[in-house]
């Protein structure tokens, strides 16, 4: 309905012609598309190398927060402060702080690349969010599972590894994918400190041709990736729901 | 046999397989076990009966070191296992426990549930562990279920697998905590049959139970717990047939209705 109204009404607006020219210029699209796809490769690469780093870091933080030994109190406290600080500051600010700040310390090439430190900033912040997801998953595994494992003589680490974590991770796959969808978009923020990824390339094209169409193309490229990811998340979520909440009633 | 209000044929503590000496355990202000003492000799089957909240589960969890006691001592073969800072894992290899709620690992097949501790704790090879699991599954009539996941089993089958999982470690002592309480009545029999089969195999068993008929049939001695202490202990025929303690009489009247 709304969509139909937009399709019918928007072209009747008085300045539609001008907007159409500056946002939906077909020539411009054809010209920008290859360049933007090329630039998007950098986004994909940043995504690809930050994701494993995020998972490893987040898992370590979550395990630290779930440790029980009284001696490990400082570790728990550090993990708690870490997640609070990472989640309490906007991603973009971390990217500025780390991406400009660390290279500004006077590091040698290649260790002064904003691309490197921008990625590090992303990994840091996202590991804070993902750690909380893991922690919730670990907490959701019933204490009796631990009792059963410990009573068989498994150490607390073996209990975590063989009994708690596999169940925890299975339960949090949907929220994890959700975070990955956000990460996929936030990768573009790295452009703000220099690297020419898709958003920056679109901006360059826009300036060069005095036309906004490259932004539309960039948005479409993002959608082409995030929509399938989102659908996959939904699908896994529903499957999980069915498993844990029993058979659905018909209506 | 000589009958006493507190004791029947208690072996000397030194010869006892499991020995609780003056054990006290509190959760916050709630003192759950008070100066609790009991000796169980090797191969003996002792049942713990008593009202809900009387401390049966807590006794078993203390023996398995799943709870840390506040005072007293727990001994296994005369060796004090309850000392603070002692590694509980070697003890747990020798003392198995089966829970009311089965607590099978839902993400593992039946076979893996059984072999996990064999490979990871005892260091057996996958093949050896798998053989041990098959042998036990066959013995208890569950051969076809080896590769099935726990949620595809009936409650009775799940509990039998849980018992097998504990037995696979060849424990010297087996603690059974109301293993039939979560089961439909028609499934109780198959689980109790497993316990009957184990009696006399040399394994020492402590059984917390609400099944009075079963306790009477299977036990060498029965302990009636009240408020975290043993109010009365004796051979089943004495404790059920001629209880001495007023609280025992009351309890038995209530459960028999
Ligand atoms: N983890 C715990 N934290 C606090 N209180 C506990 C805990 N476990 C047991 N209790 C308390 O200890 C008391 C004895 O509990 P226990 O489970 O040993 O009784 P029980 O004889 O096994 O009872 P039931 O027949 O209901 O299983 C109860 O009052 C219970 O509320
Ligand atoms: Mg109990």
PDB file of N, CA, C and O in Angstrom, chain A residues 80-110:
ATOM      1  N   UNK A  80      34.406  -7.082  32.568  1.00  0.00           N
ATOM      2  CA  UNK A  80      33.179  -6.301  32.740  1.00  0.00           C
ATOM      3  C   UNK A  80      33.404  -4.865  32.299  1.00  0.00           C
ATOM      4  O   UNK A  80      32.593  -4.285  31.565  1.00  0.00           O
ATOM      5  N   UNK A  81      34.533  -4.287  32.710  1.00  0.00           N
ATOM      6  CA  UNK A  81      34.833  -2.907  32.326  1.00  0.00           C
ATOM      7  C   UNK A  81      34.992  -2.825  30.807  1.00  0.00           C
ATOM      8  O   UNK A  81      34.475  -1.910  30.155  1.00  0.00           O
ATOM      9  N   UNK A  82      35.669  -3.814  30.244  1.00  0.00           N
ATOM     10  CA  UNK A  82      35.890  -3.818  28.799  1.00  0.00           C
ATOM     11  C   UNK A  82      34.565  -3.753  28.035  1.00  0.00           C
ATOM     12  O   UNK A  82      34.367  -2.900  27.168  1.00  0.00           O
ATOM     13  N   UNK A  83      33.631  -4.642  28.373  1.00  0.00           N
ATOM     14  CA  UNK A  83      32.364  -4.641  27.624  1.00  0.00           C
ATOM     15  C   UNK A  83      31.613  -3.334  27.845  1.00  0.00           C
ATOM     16  O   UNK A  83      31.021  -2.796  26.916  1.00  0.00           O
ATOM     17  N   UNK A  84      31.656  -2.817  29.070  1.00  0.00           N
ATOM     18  CA  UNK A  84      30.951  -1.560  29.331  1.00  0.00           C
ATOM     19  C   UNK A  84      31.520  -0.420  28.501  1.00  0.00           C
ATOM     20  O   UNK A  84      30.781   0.343  27.875  1.00  0.00           O
ATOM     21  N   UNK A  85      32.844  -0.322  28.497  1.00  0.00           N
ATOM     22  CA  UNK A  85      33.481   0.787  27.785  1.00  0.00           C
ATOM     23  C   UNK A  85      33.275   0.653  26.273  1.00  0.00           C
ATOM     24  O   UNK A  85      32.951   1.613  25.585  1.00  0.00           O
ATOM     25  N   UNK A  86      33.421  -0.573  25.754  1.00  0.00           N
ATOM     26  CA  UNK A  86      33.266  -0.769  24.315  1.00  0.00           C
ATOM     27  C   UNK A  86      31.852  -0.461  23.851  1.00  0.00           C
ATOM     28  O   UNK A  86      31.635   0.119  22.804  1.00  0.00           O
ATOM     29  N   UNK A  87      30.889  -0.854  24.674  1.00  0.00           N
ATOM     30  CA  UNK A  87      29.500  -0.660  24.240  1.00  0.00           C
ATOM     31  C   UNK A  87      28.989   0.723  24.587  1.00  0.00           C
ATOM     32  O   UNK A  87      27.965   1.141  24.080  1.00  0.00           O
ATOM     33  N   UNK A  88      29.692   1.406  25.473  1.00  0.00           N
ATOM     34  CA  UNK A  88      29.191   2.687  25.951  1.00  0.00           C
ATOM     35  C   UNK A  88      29.586   3.870  25.087  1.00  0.00           C
ATOM     36  O   UNK A  88      29.092   4.979  25.289  1.00  0.00           O
ATOM     37  N   UNK A  89      30.471   3.646  24.107  1.00  0.00           N
ATOM     38  CA  UNK A  89      30.925   4.738  23.244  1.00  0.00           C
ATOM     39  C   UNK A  89      30.524   4.382  21.810  1.00  0.00           C
ATOM     40  O   UNK A  89      30.669   3.240  21.401  1.00  0.00           O
ATOM     41  N   UNK A  90      30.002   5.348  21.040  1.00  0.00           N
ATOM     42  CA  UNK A  90      29.594   5.032  19.667  1.00  0.00           C
ATOM     43  C   UNK A  90      30.752   4.473  18.840  1.00  0.00           C
ATOM     44  O   UNK A  90      31.905   4.898  19.013  1.00  0.00           O
ATOM     45  N   UNK A  91      30.433   3.527  17.974  1.00  0.00           N
ATOM     46  CA  UNK A  91      31.440   2.874  17.142  1.00  0.00           C
ATOM     47  C   UNK A  91      32.293   3.910  16.409  1.00  0.00           C
ATOM     48  O   UNK A  91      33.522   3.812  16.351  1.00  0.00           O
ATOM     49  N   UNK A  92      31.621   4.905  15.868  1.00  0.00           N
ATOM     50  CA  UNK A  92      32.312   5.905  15.056  1.00  0.00           C
ATOM     51  C   UNK A  92      33.392   6.623  15.859  1.00  0.00           C
ATOM     52  O   UNK A  92      34.468   6.915  15.361  1.00  0.00           O
ATOM     53  N   UNK A  93      33.115   6.834  17.146  1.00  0.00           N
ATOM     54  CA  UNK A  93      34.081   7.527  17.987  1.00  0.00           C
ATOM     55  C   UNK A  93      35.319   6.665  18.219  1.00  0.00           C
ATOM     56  O   UNK A  93      36.447   7.151  18.194  1.00  0.00           O
ATOM     57  N   UNK A  94      35.085   5.351  18.425  1.00  0.00           N
ATOM     58  CA  UNK A  94      36.223   4.445  18.582  1.00  0.00           C
ATOM     59  C   UNK A  94      37.072   4.453  17.323  1.00  0.00           C
ATOM     60  O   UNK A  94      38.294   4.388  17.384  1.00  0.00           O
ATOM     61  N   UNK A  95      36.389   4.515  16.173  1.00  0.00           N
ATOM     62  CA  UNK A  95      37.143   4.479  14.922  1.00  0.00           C
ATOM     63  C   UNK A  95      38.012   5.727  14.787  1.00  0.00           C
ATOM     64  O   UNK A  95      39.183   5.657  14.414  1.00  0.00           O
ATOM     65  N   UNK A  96      37.467   6.867  15.147  1.00  0.00           N
ATOM     66  CA  UNK A  96      38.276   8.089  15.132  1.00  0.00           C
ATOM     67  C   UNK A  96      39.422   7.993  16.125  1.00  0.00           C
ATOM     68  O   UNK A  96      40.569   8.279  15.820  1.00  0.00           O
ATOM     69  N   UNK A  97      39.096   7.591  17.350  1.00  0.00           N
ATOM     70  CA  UNK A  97      40.099   7.587  18.415  1.00  0.00           C
ATOM     71  C   UNK A  97      41.253   6.647  18.105  1.00  0.00           C
ATOM     72  O   UNK A  97      42.425   7.034  18.172  1.00  0.00           O
ATOM     73  N   UNK A  98      40.885   5.399  17.731  1.00  0.00           N
ATOM     74  CA  UNK A  98      41.935   4.417  17.484  1.00  0.00           C
ATOM     75  C   UNK A  98      42.561   4.622  16.105  1.00  0.00           C
ATOM     76  O   UNK A  98      43.777   4.559  15.939  1.00  0.00           O
ATOM     77  N   UNK A  99      41.717   4.910  15.117  1.00  0.00           N
ATOM     78  CA  UNK A  99      42.169   5.010  13.729  1.00  0.00           C
ATOM     79  C   UNK A  99      43.082   6.205  13.498  1.00  0.00           C
ATOM     80  O   UNK A  99      44.022   6.149  12.699  1.00  0.00           O
ATOM     81  N   UNK A 100      42.822   7.329  14.170  1.00  0.00           N
ATOM     82  CA  UNK A 100      43.714   8.485  14.060  1.00  0.00           C
ATOM     83  C   UNK A 100      44.735   8.488  15.177  1.00  0.00           C
ATOM     84  O   UNK A 100      45.888   8.846  14.984  1.00  0.00           O
ATOM     85  N   UNK A 101      44.286   8.071  16.365  1.00  0.00           N
ATOM     86  CA  UNK A 101      45.135   8.188  17.555  1.00  0.00           C
ATOM     87  C   UNK A 101      46.364   7.305  17.506  1.00  0.00           C
ATOM     88  O   UNK A 101      47.490   7.800  17.672  1.00  0.00           O
ATOM     89  N   UNK A 102      46.185   6.015  17.238  1.00  0.00           N
ATOM     90  CA  UNK A 102      47.322   5.117  17.301  1.00  0.00           C
ATOM     91  C   UNK A 102      48.362   5.422  16.222  1.00  0.00           C
ATOM     92  O   UNK A 102      49.558   5.534  16.535  1.00  0.00           O
ATOM     93  N   UNK A 103      47.959   5.584  14.951  1.00  0.00           N
ATOM     94  CA  UNK A 103      48.983   5.942  13.951  1.00  0.00           C
ATOM     95  C   UNK A 103      49.658   7.268  14.309  1.00  0.00           C
ATOM     96  O   UNK A 103      50.829   7.473  14.019  1.00  0.00           O
ATOM     97  N   UNK A 104      48.931   8.136  14.984  1.00  0.00           N
ATOM     98  CA  UNK A 104      49.485   9.426  15.379  1.00  0.00           C
ATOM     99  C   UNK A 104      50.610   9.301  16.400  1.00  0.00           C
ATOM    100  O   UNK A 104      51.352  10.248  16.634  1.00  0.00           O
ATOM    101  N   UNK A 105      50.754   8.127  16.999  1.00  0.00           N
ATOM    102  CA  UNK A 105      51.832   7.943  17.974  1.00  0.00           C
ATOM    103  C   UNK A 105      53.194   7.882  17.297  1.00  0.00           C
ATOM    104  O   UNK A 105      54.215   7.797  17.966  1.00  0.00           O
ATOM    105  N   UNK A 106      53.178   7.880  15.977  1.00  0.00           N
ATOM    106  CA  UNK A 106      54.445   7.875  15.268  1.00  0.00           C
ATOM    107  C   UNK A 106      54.938   6.487  14.917  1.00  0.00           C
ATOM    108  O   UNK A 106      56.145   6.232  14.890  1.00  0.00           O
ATOM    109  N   UNK A 107      54.017   5.548  14.662  1.00  0.00           N
ATOM    110  CA  UNK A 107      54.424   4.202  14.272  1.00  0.00           C
ATOM    111  C   UNK A 107      54.959   4.225  12.846  1.00  0.00           C
ATOM    112  O   UNK A 107      54.621   5.086  12.043  1.00  0.00           O
ATOM    113  N   UNK A 108      55.836   3.240  12.535  1.00  0.00           N
ATOM    114  CA  UNK A 108      56.392   3.120  11.194  1.00  0.00           C
ATOM    115  C   UNK A 108      55.361   2.476  10.266  1.00  0.00           C
ATOM    116  O   UNK A 108      54.472   1.760  10.730  1.00  0.00           O
ATOM    117  N   UNK A 109      55.531   2.696   8.958  1.00  0.00           N
ATOM    118  CA  UNK A 109      54.732   1.924   8.030  1.00  0.00           C
ATOM    119  C   UNK A 109      55.088   0.451   8.194  1.00  0.00           C
ATOM    120  O   UNK A 109      56.223   0.147   8.523  1.00  0.00           O
ATOM    121  N   UNK A 110      54.287  -0.527   7.964  1.00  0.00           N
ATOM    122  CA  UNK A 110      52.867  -0.415   7.633  1.00  0.00           C
ATOM    123  C   UNK A 110      51.983  -0.320   8.882  1.00  0.00           C
ATOM    124  O   UNK A 110      50.784  -0.406   8.763  1.00  0.00           O
TER     125      UNK A 110
END
